[in-house]
Amino acid sequence: MSIQAWLVRRKIKAAFRPKMPPGTPDAVRLENFDKSLKAMEKRLPGPPKGKCKIEKVNTSDGVQGEWITAKGAREDRVLFYSHGGGYVWGGPKPYREFGWRLSKALNAKVFLLDYHLAPKHKCPAPIEDALRAYDWIMANHPGVPVVMSGDSAGGGLTLAVAHAIRDSGRAQPKAISLISPWLDLTGSGDSIRGNADKEVMLDPDGIHYAADAYRGDIPADDPRCSPLYGMQAGLPPVFVQVGSDEILLDDSVRFEARAREEGVTVQLDVWRKMHHVWHFSAIIIPEGRKAIADMGTFFNRHFGN
């Protein structure tokens, strides 16, 4: 682990995991998480001026998001990206710098999906938003290879949408990448407790609040909100990256085992001592830049053009 990553982990833990006594109400935990996210959002850098094109999308039929294209990136490749934030936070703007890095690494246009958030909009509303946007992209980019990715809750959304695309008979994406994905809203993975003291961002005692806000009346093990429990057979190649210290580690480990058993080509990279979605810290830490470069290598093998 680089010294930069060590310092970033300390800052993240101080903001997101302050010491709280046992029995602290969920409302207090949620309030701290919300404040930390908003404070982080204010400090996030934008893409470098003059090196990125940003185009907002808001169609009459409800497709919302932004195109992020690094200077010189190809127009005949598309990455469809779903942001994280526990289904209760996030949008294209905080992801612009990251989107620019992805556009450079993949040599492709990046579509940052702006989906409806919980608790006002519950599952399957974000899935429907994503399918609508996917159909719009495919219709407006005939013959252009499309790949999909997402982090944390956006990783879970990406996999749920991939299931829906496959099951509906739509043309599938060429490949999928999942970053620290949240695939199991039941919280049954051993790492939820096993990594509780190592995790620097997510609260193992409070993560169920976001899960309940998103799933509503849908059972927590329904594949629409917990795609770990869905059928994985028939998916395109999948690349998964996760940190060894994350409470969500076992979501990735169990998915890799199930997907491989069902005949999916899947690669799981577990990064030692990395924090949740460390890619977001790429402006500071070399591990973030390397992980994004690895994504570029993976997708470049599958674009086919």
PDB file of C-alpha atoms in Angstrom:
ATOM      1  CA  MET A   1       0.000   0.000   0.000  1.00  0.00           C
ATOM      2  CA  SER A   2       1.368   3.415  -0.968  1.00  0.00           C
ATOM      3  CA  ILE A   3       1.835   6.169   1.608  1.00  0.00           C
ATOM      4  CA  GLN A   4      -0.729   8.182  -0.329  1.00  0.00           C
ATOM      5  CA  ALA A   5      -3.324   5.412   0.072  1.00  0.00           C
ATOM      6  CA  TRP A   6      -2.516   5.097   3.777  1.00  0.00           C
ATOM      7  CA  LEU A   7      -3.125   8.813   4.287  1.00  0.00           C
ATOM      8  CA  VAL A   8      -6.348   8.781   2.242  1.00  0.00           C
ATOM      9  CA  ARG A   9      -7.657   5.825   4.263  1.00  0.00           C
ATOM     10  CA  ARG A  10      -7.066   7.742   7.500  1.00  0.00           C
ATOM     11  CA  LYS A  11      -8.962  10.768   6.233  1.00  0.00           C
ATOM     12  CA  ILE A  12     -11.864   8.647   4.967  1.00  0.00           C
ATOM     13  CA  LYS A  13     -12.142   6.784   8.261  1.00  0.00           C
ATOM     14  CA  ALA A  14     -12.132   9.993  10.281  1.00  0.00           C
ATOM     15  CA  ALA A  15     -14.997  11.357   8.187  1.00  0.00           C
ATOM     16  CA  PHE A  16     -17.131   8.272   7.622  1.00  0.00           C
ATOM     17  CA  ARG A  17     -16.418   6.047  10.628  1.00  0.00           C
ATOM     18  CA  PRO A  18     -16.201   8.228  13.740  1.00  0.00           C
ATOM     19  CA  LYS A  19     -16.366   6.300  16.997  1.00  0.00           C
ATOM     20  CA  MET A  20     -19.964   5.765  18.055  1.00  0.00           C
ATOM     21  CA  PRO A  21     -21.207   3.936  21.153  1.00  0.00           C
ATOM     22  CA  PRO A  22     -23.051   0.633  20.729  1.00  0.00           C
ATOM     23  CA  GLY A  23     -26.740   1.131  20.081  1.00  0.00           C
ATOM     24  CA  THR A  24     -26.316   4.454  18.258  1.00  0.00           C
ATOM     25  CA  PRO A  25     -29.623   4.992  16.408  1.00  0.00           C
ATOM     26  CA  ASP A  26     -29.702   4.430  12.666  1.00  0.00           C
ATOM     27  CA  ALA A  27     -30.869   8.004  12.173  1.00  0.00           C
ATOM     28  CA  VAL A  28     -27.639   9.311  13.729  1.00  0.00           C
ATOM     29  CA  ARG A  29     -25.489   6.976  11.638  1.00  0.00           C
ATOM     30  CA  LEU A  30     -27.349   7.968   8.486  1.00  0.00           C
ATOM     31  CA  GLU A  31     -27.017  11.664   9.277  1.00  0.00           C
ATOM     32  CA  ASN A  32     -23.244  11.325   9.685  1.00  0.00           C
ATOM     33  CA  PHE A  33     -22.962   9.340   6.442  1.00  0.00           C
ATOM     34  CA  ASP A  34     -25.033  11.931   4.591  1.00  0.00           C
ATOM     35  CA  LYS A  35     -22.941  14.811   5.938  1.00  0.00           C
ATOM     36  CA  SER A  36     -19.726  13.011   5.020  1.00  0.00           C
ATOM     37  CA  LEU A  37     -20.908  12.372   1.472  1.00  0.00           C
ATOM     38  CA  LYS A  38     -21.939  15.990   0.981  1.00  0.00           C
ATOM     39  CA  ALA A  39     -18.647  17.240   2.408  1.00  0.00           C
ATOM     40  CA  MET A  40     -16.730  14.864   0.135  1.00  0.00           C
ATOM     41  CA  GLU A  41     -18.742  16.023  -2.877  1.00  0.00           C
ATOM     42  CA  LYS A  42     -17.717  19.630  -2.292  1.00  0.00           C
ATOM     43  CA  ARG A  43     -14.035  18.660  -2.305  1.00  0.00           C
ATOM     44  CA  LEU A  44     -14.129  16.455  -5.391  1.00  0.00           C
ATOM     45  CA  PRO A  45     -12.133  17.831  -8.317  1.00  0.00           C
ATOM     46  CA  GLY A  46     -13.642  18.335 -11.730  1.00  0.00           C
ATOM     47  CA  PRO A  47     -12.025  17.137 -14.941  1.00  0.00           C
ATOM     48  CA  PRO A  48      -9.146  19.270 -16.219  1.00  0.00           C
ATOM     49  CA  LYS A  49     -10.290  22.232 -18.284  1.00  0.00           C
ATOM     50  CA  GLY A  50      -9.844  21.879 -21.983  1.00  0.00           C
ATOM     51  CA  LYS A  51      -9.316  18.110 -21.787  1.00  0.00           C
ATOM     52  CA  CYS A  52     -12.901  16.948 -21.481  1.00  0.00           C
ATOM     53  CA  LYS A  53     -16.248  17.526 -23.170  1.00  0.00           C
ATOM     54  CA  ILE A  54     -19.394  17.396 -21.002  1.00  0.00           C
ATOM     55  CA  GLU A  55     -22.824  17.093 -22.595  1.00  0.00           C
ATOM     56  CA  LYS A  56     -25.958  16.965 -20.459  1.00  0.00           C
ATOM     57  CA  VAL A  57     -28.764  14.617 -21.509  1.00  0.00           C
ATOM     58  CA  ASN A  58     -32.415  15.137 -20.588  1.00  0.00           C
ATOM     59  CA  THR A  59     -34.716  13.632 -23.201  1.00  0.00           C
ATOM     60  CA  SER A  60     -38.473  13.978 -23.487  1.00  0.00           C
ATOM     61  CA  ASP A  61     -38.907  10.299 -22.630  1.00  0.00           C
ATOM     62  CA  GLY A  62     -37.018  10.548 -19.344  1.00  0.00           C
ATOM     63  CA  VAL A  63     -33.412   9.663 -20.124  1.00  0.00           C
ATOM     64  CA  GLN A  64     -31.107  11.686 -17.868  1.00  0.00           C
ATOM     65  CA  GLY A  65     -27.352  11.741 -17.522  1.00  0.00           C
ATOM     66  CA  GLU A  66     -24.177  13.211 -18.967  1.00  0.00           C
ATOM     67  CA  TRP A  67     -21.746  12.310 -21.687  1.00  0.00           C
ATOM     68  CA  ILE A  68     -18.124  12.653 -20.583  1.00  0.00           C
ATOM     69  CA  THR A  69     -15.574  12.451 -23.379  1.00  0.00           C
ATOM     70  CA  ALA A  70     -11.838  12.926 -22.877  1.00  0.00           C
ATOM     71  CA  LYS A  71     -10.077  14.952 -25.546  1.00  0.00           C
ATOM     72  CA  GLY A  72      -9.193  12.648 -28.440  1.00  0.00           C
ATOM     73  CA  ALA A  73     -11.322   9.722 -27.218  1.00  0.00           C
ATOM     74  CA  ARG A  74     -13.110   7.654 -29.825  1.00  0.00           C
ATOM     75  CA  GLU A  75     -16.776   8.342 -30.543  1.00  0.00           C
ATOM     76  CA  ASP A  76     -17.473   4.773 -31.675  1.00  0.00           C
ATOM     77  CA  ARG A  77     -17.137   3.185 -28.238  1.00  0.00           C
ATOM     78  CA  VAL A  78     -19.477   3.685 -25.268  1.00  0.00           C
ATOM     79  CA  LEU A  79     -19.157   2.972 -21.559  1.00  0.00           C
ATOM     80  CA  PHE A  80     -22.502   3.049 -19.736  1.00  0.00           C
ATOM     81  CA  TYR A  81     -21.705   3.915 -16.097  1.00  0.00           C
ATOM     82  CA  SER A  82     -23.913   3.771 -12.969  1.00  0.00           C
ATOM     83  CA  HIS A  83     -22.695   5.709  -9.929  1.00  0.00           C
ATOM     84  CA  GLY A  84     -22.572   4.522  -6.348  1.00  0.00           C
ATOM     85  CA  GLY A  85     -23.946   6.134  -3.195  1.00  0.00           C
ATOM     86  CA  GLY A  86     -26.070   3.469  -1.530  1.00  0.00           C
ATOM     87  CA  TYR A  87     -28.964   4.249  -3.903  1.00  0.00           C
ATOM     88  CA  VAL A  88     -29.601   7.377  -1.785  1.00  0.00           C
ATOM     89  CA  TRP A  89     -26.875   9.740  -3.047  1.00  0.00           C
ATOM     90  CA  GLY A  90     -24.980  10.600  -6.171  1.00  0.00           C
ATOM     91  CA  GLY A  91     -25.289  11.813  -9.728  1.00  0.00           C
ATOM     92  CA  PRO A  92     -23.158  12.636 -12.753  1.00  0.00           C
ATOM     93  CA  LYS A  93     -21.540  15.823 -11.423  1.00  0.00           C
ATOM     94  CA  PRO A  94     -19.465  14.219  -8.607  1.00  0.00           C
ATOM     95  CA  TYR A  95     -18.329  11.580 -11.110  1.00  0.00           C
ATOM     96  CA  ARG A  96     -17.083  13.882 -13.862  1.00  0.00           C
ATOM     97  CA  GLU A  97     -13.396  13.626 -12.975  1.00  0.00           C
ATOM     98  CA  PHE A  98     -13.647   9.860 -12.631  1.00  0.00           C
ATOM     99  CA  GLY A  99     -15.629   9.686 -15.866  1.00  0.00           C
ATOM    100  CA  TRP A 100     -12.865  11.621 -17.629  1.00  0.00           C
ATOM    101  CA  ARG A 101     -10.292   9.126 -16.357  1.00  0.00           C
ATOM    102  CA  LEU A 102     -12.421   6.232 -17.579  1.00  0.00           C
ATOM    103  CA  SER A 103     -12.882   7.879 -20.969  1.00  0.00           C
ATOM    104  CA  LYS A 104      -9.093   8.211 -21.294  1.00  0.00           C
ATOM    105  CA  ALA A 105      -8.394   4.650 -20.139  1.00  0.00           C
ATOM    106  CA  LEU A 106     -11.024   3.076 -22.401  1.00  0.00           C
ATOM    107  CA  ASN A 107     -10.564   5.507 -25.310  1.00  0.00           C
ATOM    108  CA  ALA A 108     -14.363   5.800 -25.317  1.00  0.00           C
ATOM    109  CA  LYS A 109     -17.320   8.056 -24.615  1.00  0.00           C
ATOM    110  CA  VAL A 110     -18.709   7.619 -21.099  1.00  0.00           C
ATOM    111  CA  PHE A 111     -22.397   7.976 -20.289  1.00  0.00           C
ATOM    112  CA  LEU A 112     -22.947   8.779 -16.600  1.00  0.00           C
ATOM    113  CA  LEU A 113     -26.488   7.685 -15.782  1.00  0.00           C
ATOM    114  CA  ASP A 114     -28.596   9.966 -13.584  1.00  0.00           C
ATOM    115  CA  TYR A 115     -31.091   7.586 -11.975  1.00  0.00           C
ATOM    116  CA  HIS A 116     -33.818   8.268  -9.429  1.00  0.00           C
ATOM    117  CA  LEU A 117     -32.743   7.848  -5.800  1.00  0.00           C
ATOM    118  CA  ALA A 118     -34.234   6.248  -2.710  1.00  0.00           C
ATOM    119  CA  PRO A 119     -36.077   6.616  -0.449  1.00  0.00           C
ATOM    120  CA  LYS A 120     -38.419   8.559  -2.728  1.00  0.00           C
ATOM    121  CA  HIS A 121     -37.819   6.178  -5.634  1.00  0.00           C
ATOM    122  CA  LYS A 122     -37.440   2.529  -4.725  1.00  0.00           C
ATOM    123  CA  CYS A 123     -36.419  -0.602  -6.596  1.00  0.00           C
ATOM    124  CA  PRO A 124     -37.010  -1.254  -9.476  1.00  0.00           C
ATOM    125  CA  ALA A 125     -37.191   2.452 -10.487  1.00  0.00           C
ATOM    126  CA  PRO A 126     -33.401   2.814 -11.069  1.00  0.00           C
ATOM    127  CA  ILE A 127     -33.414  -0.375 -13.144  1.00  0.00           C
ATOM    128  CA  GLU A 128     -36.163   1.081 -15.310  1.00  0.00           C
ATOM    129  CA  ASP A 129     -34.190   4.336 -15.642  1.00  0.00           C
ATOM    130  CA  ALA A 130     -31.120   2.393 -16.742  1.00  0.00           C
ATOM    131  CA  LEU A 131     -33.003   0.263 -19.266  1.00  0.00           C
ATOM    132  CA  ARG A 132     -34.577   3.380 -20.761  1.00  0.00           C
ATOM    133  CA  ALA A 133     -31.155   4.997 -21.102  1.00  0.00           C
ATOM    134  CA  TYR A 134     -29.600   1.808 -22.492  1.00  0.00           C
ATOM    135  CA  ASP A 135     -32.284   1.549 -25.170  1.00  0.00           C
ATOM    136  CA  TRP A 136     -31.777   5.228 -26.060  1.00  0.00           C
ATOM    137  CA  ILE A 137     -28.005   4.774 -26.379  1.00  0.00           C
ATOM    138  CA  MET A 138     -28.357   1.650 -28.504  1.00  0.00           C
ATOM    139  CA  ALA A 139     -30.900   3.347 -30.782  1.00  0.00           C
ATOM    140  CA  ASN A 140     -28.708   6.418 -31.248  1.00  0.00           C
ATOM    141  CA  HIS A 141     -25.433   4.515 -31.659  1.00  0.00           C
ATOM    142  CA  PRO A 142     -26.226   1.692 -34.093  1.00  0.00           C
ATOM    143  CA  GLY A 143     -23.367  -0.746 -34.468  1.00  0.00           C
ATOM    144  CA  VAL A 144     -21.293   0.917 -31.740  1.00  0.00           C
ATOM    145  CA  PRO A 145     -19.997  -1.487 -29.049  1.00  0.00           C
ATOM    146  CA  VAL A 146     -21.329  -0.692 -25.568  1.00  0.00           C
ATOM    147  CA  VAL A 147     -19.864  -1.879 -22.259  1.00  0.00           C
ATOM    148  CA  MET A 148     -21.194  -1.343 -18.725  1.00  0.00           C
ATOM    149  CA  SER A 149     -19.701  -0.545 -15.338  1.00  0.00           C
ATOM    150  CA  GLY A 150     -20.642   0.769 -11.916  1.00  0.00           C
ATOM    151  CA  ASP A 151     -19.336   1.078  -8.375  1.00  0.00           C
ATOM    152  CA  SER A 152     -20.832   0.084  -5.027  1.00  0.00           C
ATOM    153  CA  ALA A 153     -24.630   0.382  -5.349  1.00  0.00           C
ATOM    154  CA  GLY A 154     -24.020   1.287  -8.988  1.00  0.00           C
ATOM    155  CA  GLY A 155     -22.238  -2.037  -9.340  1.00  0.00           C
ATOM    156  CA  GLY A 156     -25.319  -3.808  -8.028  1.00  0.00           C
ATOM    157  CA  LEU A 157     -27.493  -1.773 -10.375  1.00  0.00           C
ATOM    158  CA  THR A 158     -25.201  -2.618 -13.293  1.00  0.00           C
ATOM    159  CA  LEU A 159     -25.523  -6.346 -12.647  1.00  0.00           C
ATOM    160  CA  ALA A 160     -29.308  -6.141 -12.131  1.00  0.00           C
ATOM    161  CA  VAL A 161     -29.644  -4.236 -15.406  1.00  0.00           C
ATOM    162  CA  ALA A 162     -27.425  -6.776 -17.182  1.00  0.00           C
ATOM    163  CA  HIS A 163     -29.800  -9.497 -15.975  1.00  0.00           C
ATOM    164  CA  ALA A 164     -32.790  -7.540 -17.299  1.00  0.00           C
ATOM    165  CA  ILE A 165     -31.088  -6.916 -20.650  1.00  0.00           C
ATOM    166  CA  ARG A 166     -30.305 -10.621 -21.028  1.00  0.00           C
ATOM    167  CA  ASP A 167     -33.769 -11.769 -19.944  1.00  0.00           C
ATOM    168  CA  SER A 168     -35.546  -9.333 -22.283  1.00  0.00           C
ATOM    169  CA  GLY A 169     -33.617 -10.453 -25.361  1.00  0.00           C
ATOM    170  CA  ARG A 170     -32.008  -7.054 -25.905  1.00  0.00           C
ATOM    171  CA  ALA A 171     -28.557  -6.860 -27.477  1.00  0.00           C
ATOM    172  CA  GLN A 172     -26.152  -7.344 -24.603  1.00  0.00           C
ATOM    173  CA  PRO A 173     -23.172  -5.162 -23.655  1.00  0.00           C
ATOM    174  CA  LYS A 174     -19.813  -6.497 -24.805  1.00  0.00           C
ATOM    175  CA  ALA A 175     -18.449  -6.723 -21.251  1.00  0.00           C
ATOM    176  CA  ILE A 176     -19.133  -5.613 -17.669  1.00  0.00           C
ATOM    177  CA  SER A 177     -16.916  -4.221 -14.913  1.00  0.00           C
ATOM    178  CA  LEU A 178     -17.969  -4.049 -11.256  1.00  0.00           C
ATOM    179  CA  ILE A 179     -16.102  -1.899  -8.718  1.00  0.00           C
ATOM    180  CA  SER A 180     -16.563  -2.796  -5.029  1.00  0.00           C
ATOM    181  CA  PRO A 181     -20.120  -3.880  -5.918  1.00  0.00           C
ATOM    182  CA  TRP A 182     -22.979  -4.084  -3.425  1.00  0.00           C
ATOM    183  CA  LEU A 183     -24.720  -7.218  -4.658  1.00  0.00           C
ATOM    184  CA  ASP A 184     -26.420  -8.563  -1.520  1.00  0.00           C
ATOM    185  CA  LEU A 185     -28.795  -6.354   0.452  1.00  0.00           C
ATOM    186  CA  THR A 186     -29.400  -9.124   3.008  1.00  0.00           C
ATOM    187  CA  GLY A 187     -25.980  -8.411   4.530  1.00  0.00           C
ATOM    188  CA  SER A 188     -25.229 -12.134   4.802  1.00  0.00           C
ATOM    189  CA  GLY A 189     -21.613 -12.041   3.625  1.00  0.00           C
ATOM    190  CA  ASP A 190     -19.027 -13.075   6.234  1.00  0.00           C
ATOM    191  CA  SER A 191     -16.979  -9.952   5.474  1.00  0.00           C
ATOM    192  CA  ILE A 192     -19.748  -7.689   6.821  1.00  0.00           C
ATOM    193  CA  ARG A 193     -18.536  -8.626  10.304  1.00  0.00           C
ATOM    194  CA  GLY A 194     -15.140 -10.074   9.474  1.00  0.00           C
ATOM    195  CA  ASN A 195     -13.932  -6.781   7.996  1.00  0.00           C
ATOM    196  CA  ALA A 196     -15.904  -4.467  10.273  1.00  0.00           C
ATOM    197  CA  ASP A 197     -12.778  -3.170  12.015  1.00  0.00           C
ATOM    198  CA  LYS A 198     -10.802  -2.818   8.764  1.00  0.00           C
ATOM    199  CA  GLU A 199     -13.452  -1.012   6.705  1.00  0.00           C
ATOM    200  CA  VAL A 200     -12.802   2.744   6.626  1.00  0.00           C
ATOM    201  CA  MET A 201     -15.950   3.981   4.898  1.00  0.00           C
ATOM    202  CA  LEU A 202     -19.097   1.857   5.162  1.00  0.00           C
ATOM    203  CA  ASP A 203     -20.796   1.310   8.519  1.00  0.00           C
ATOM    204  CA  PRO A 204     -21.596  -2.401   9.043  1.00  0.00           C
ATOM    205  CA  ASP A 205     -24.186  -1.459  11.671  1.00  0.00           C
ATOM    206  CA  GLY A 206     -25.906   1.095   9.448  1.00  0.00           C
ATOM    207  CA  ILE A 207     -25.664  -0.221   5.895  1.00  0.00           C
ATOM    208  CA  HIS A 208     -29.035  -1.925   6.231  1.00  0.00           C
ATOM    209  CA  TYR A 209     -30.693   1.500   6.403  1.00  0.00           C
ATOM    210  CA  ALA A 210     -29.849   2.266   2.779  1.00  0.00           C
ATOM    211  CA  ALA A 211     -30.791  -1.296   1.833  1.00  0.00           C
ATOM    212  CA  ASP A 212     -34.241  -0.934   3.390  1.00  0.00           C
ATOM    213  CA  ALA A 213     -34.718   2.518   1.855  1.00  0.00           C
ATOM    214  CA  TYR A 214     -34.028   1.128  -1.616  1.00  0.00           C
ATOM    215  CA  ARG A 215     -35.795  -2.233  -1.541  1.00  0.00           C
ATOM    216  CA  GLY A 216     -39.025  -0.988   0.057  1.00  0.00           C
ATOM    217  CA  ASP A 217     -41.463  -3.918   0.167  1.00  0.00           C
ATOM    218  CA  ILE A 218     -39.316  -6.129  -2.078  1.00  0.00           C
ATOM    219  CA  PRO A 219     -37.618  -8.972  -0.147  1.00  0.00           C
ATOM    220  CA  ALA A 220     -33.931  -8.292   0.475  1.00  0.00           C
ATOM    221  CA  ASP A 221     -32.937 -11.410  -1.469  1.00  0.00           C
ATOM    222  CA  ASP A 222     -34.947 -10.465  -4.571  1.00  0.00           C
ATOM    223  CA  PRO A 223     -32.485 -10.509  -7.518  1.00  0.00           C
ATOM    224  CA  ARG A 224     -33.681  -7.076  -8.638  1.00  0.00           C
ATOM    225  CA  CYS A 225     -32.171  -5.446  -5.553  1.00  0.00           C
ATOM    226  CA  SER A 226     -29.694  -8.226  -4.681  1.00  0.00           C
ATOM    227  CA  PRO A 227     -28.457  -9.523  -8.044  1.00  0.00           C
ATOM    228  CA  LEU A 228     -26.098 -11.955  -6.302  1.00  0.00           C
ATOM    229  CA  TYR A 229     -29.164 -14.227  -6.027  1.00  0.00           C
ATOM    230  CA  GLY A 230     -30.085 -14.012  -9.691  1.00  0.00           C
ATOM    231  CA  MET A 231     -29.121 -16.371 -12.500  1.00  0.00           C
ATOM    232  CA  GLN A 232     -25.700 -15.383 -13.815  1.00  0.00           C
ATOM    233  CA  ALA A 233     -25.557 -17.724 -16.820  1.00  0.00           C
ATOM    234  CA  GLY A 234     -25.536 -15.987 -20.191  1.00  0.00           C
ATOM    235  CA  LEU A 235     -23.818 -12.799 -19.062  1.00  0.00           C
ATOM    236  CA  PRO A 236     -20.961 -11.279 -21.088  1.00  0.00           C
ATOM    237  CA  PRO A 237     -17.431 -11.337 -19.590  1.00  0.00           C
ATOM    238  CA  VAL A 238     -17.245  -9.688 -16.159  1.00  0.00           C
ATOM    239  CA  PHE A 239     -14.296  -8.007 -14.426  1.00  0.00           C
ATOM    240  CA  VAL A 240     -14.599  -7.402 -10.664  1.00  0.00           C
ATOM    241  CA  GLN A 241     -12.304  -5.273  -8.499  1.00  0.00           C
ATOM    242  CA  VAL A 242     -12.657  -5.065  -4.719  1.00  0.00           C
ATOM    243  CA  GLY A 243     -10.486  -4.184  -1.722  1.00  0.00           C
ATOM    244  CA  SER A 244      -9.428  -6.870   0.736  1.00  0.00           C
ATOM    245  CA  ASP A 245     -10.534  -4.749   3.725  1.00  0.00           C
ATOM    246  CA  GLU A 246     -14.049  -3.977   2.527  1.00  0.00           C
ATOM    247  CA  ILE A 247     -17.149  -5.221   4.312  1.00  0.00           C
ATOM    248  CA  LEU A 248     -18.565  -5.907   0.834  1.00  0.00           C
ATOM    249  CA  LEU A 249     -15.649  -8.190  -0.106  1.00  0.00           C
ATOM    250  CA  ASP A 250     -17.739 -11.359   0.066  1.00  0.00           C
ATOM    251  CA  ASP A 251     -20.334  -9.945  -2.323  1.00  0.00           C
ATOM    252  CA  SER A 252     -17.634 -10.079  -5.005  1.00  0.00           C
ATOM    253  CA  VAL A 253     -16.143 -13.392  -3.872  1.00  0.00           C
ATOM    254  CA  ARG A 254     -19.520 -15.168  -3.872  1.00  0.00           C
ATOM    255  CA  PHE A 255     -20.510 -13.630  -7.198  1.00  0.00           C
ATOM    256  CA  GLU A 256     -17.283 -14.782  -8.818  1.00  0.00           C
ATOM    257  CA  ALA A 257     -17.872 -18.356  -7.615  1.00  0.00           C
ATOM    258  CA  ARG A 258     -21.514 -18.431  -8.750  1.00  0.00           C
ATOM    259  CA  ALA A 259     -20.854 -16.805 -12.107  1.00  0.00           C
ATOM    260  CA  ARG A 260     -17.945 -19.128 -12.879  1.00  0.00           C
ATOM    261  CA  GLU A 261     -20.040 -22.155 -11.893  1.00  0.00           C
ATOM    262  CA  GLU A 262     -22.740 -21.009 -14.326  1.00  0.00           C
ATOM    263  CA  GLY A 263     -20.304 -20.660 -17.208  1.00  0.00           C
ATOM    264  CA  VAL A 264     -19.623 -16.923 -17.151  1.00  0.00           C
ATOM    265  CA  THR A 265     -16.119 -15.676 -17.975  1.00  0.00           C
ATOM    266  CA  VAL A 266     -15.235 -13.715 -14.851  1.00  0.00           C
ATOM    267  CA  GLN A 267     -12.058 -12.205 -13.404  1.00  0.00           C
ATOM    268  CA  LEU A 268     -11.900 -11.157  -9.746  1.00  0.00           C
ATOM    269  CA  ASP A 269      -9.044  -8.911  -8.576  1.00  0.00           C
ATOM    270  CA  VAL A 270      -8.830  -8.440  -4.796  1.00  0.00           C
ATOM    271  CA  TRP A 271      -6.598  -5.465  -3.984  1.00  0.00           C
ATOM    272  CA  ARG A 272      -4.716  -5.736  -0.702  1.00  0.00           C
ATOM    273  CA  LYS A 273      -5.717  -3.151   1.909  1.00  0.00           C
ATOM    274  CA  MET A 274      -7.627  -0.981  -0.549  1.00  0.00           C
ATOM    275  CA  HIS A 275     -10.669   0.971   0.602  1.00  0.00           C
ATOM    276  CA  HIS A 276     -14.146   1.056  -0.894  1.00  0.00           C
ATOM    277  CA  VAL A 277     -14.018   2.318  -4.511  1.00  0.00           C
ATOM    278  CA  TRP A 278     -10.381   3.455  -4.198  1.00  0.00           C
ATOM    279  CA  HIS A 279     -10.537   4.346  -7.894  1.00  0.00           C
ATOM    280  CA  PHE A 280     -12.242   7.572  -6.802  1.00  0.00           C
ATOM    281  CA  SER A 281      -8.959   8.607  -5.152  1.00  0.00           C
ATOM    282  CA  ALA A 282      -6.975   8.189  -8.380  1.00  0.00           C
ATOM    283  CA  ILE A 283      -5.957  11.839  -8.422  1.00  0.00           C
ATOM    284  CA  ILE A 284      -3.932  11.097  -5.259  1.00  0.00           C
ATOM    285  CA  ILE A 285      -3.158   7.389  -5.030  1.00  0.00           C
ATOM    286  CA  PRO A 286      -1.282   5.277  -7.607  1.00  0.00           C
ATOM    287  CA  GLU A 287      -3.434   2.229  -6.820  1.00  0.00           C
ATOM    288  CA  GLY A 288      -6.470   4.103  -8.117  1.00  0.00           C
ATOM    289  CA  ARG A 289      -4.756   4.964 -11.378  1.00  0.00           C
ATOM    290  CA  LYS A 290      -3.547   1.377 -11.801  1.00  0.00           C
ATOM    291  CA  ALA A 291      -7.039  -0.045 -11.173  1.00  0.00           C
ATOM    292  CA  ILE A 292      -8.531   2.272 -13.805  1.00  0.00           C
ATOM    293  CA  ALA A 293      -5.767   1.286 -16.246  1.00  0.00           C
ATOM    294  CA  ASP A 294      -6.650  -2.364 -15.618  1.00  0.00           C
ATOM    295  CA  MET A 295     -10.265  -1.585 -16.478  1.00  0.00           C
ATOM    296  CA  GLY A 296      -9.082  -0.027 -19.720  1.00  0.00           C
ATOM    297  CA  THR A 297      -7.059  -3.122 -20.569  1.00  0.00           C
ATOM    298  CA  PHE A 298     -10.049  -5.376 -19.862  1.00  0.00           C
ATOM    299  CA  PHE A 299     -12.533  -3.384 -21.909  1.00  0.00           C
ATOM    300  CA  ASN A 300     -10.127  -2.844 -24.785  1.00  0.00           C
ATOM    301  CA  ARG A 301      -9.995  -6.613 -25.195  1.00  0.00           C
ATOM    302  CA  HIS A 302     -13.760  -6.730 -25.656  1.00  0.00           C
ATOM    303  CA  PHE A 303     -14.775  -3.646 -27.642  1.00  0.00           C
ATOM    304  CA  GLY A 304     -13.941  -5.436 -30.873  1.00  0.00           C
ATOM    305  CA  ASN A 305     -13.134  -2.287 -32.854  1.00  0.00           C
TER     306      ASN A 305
END
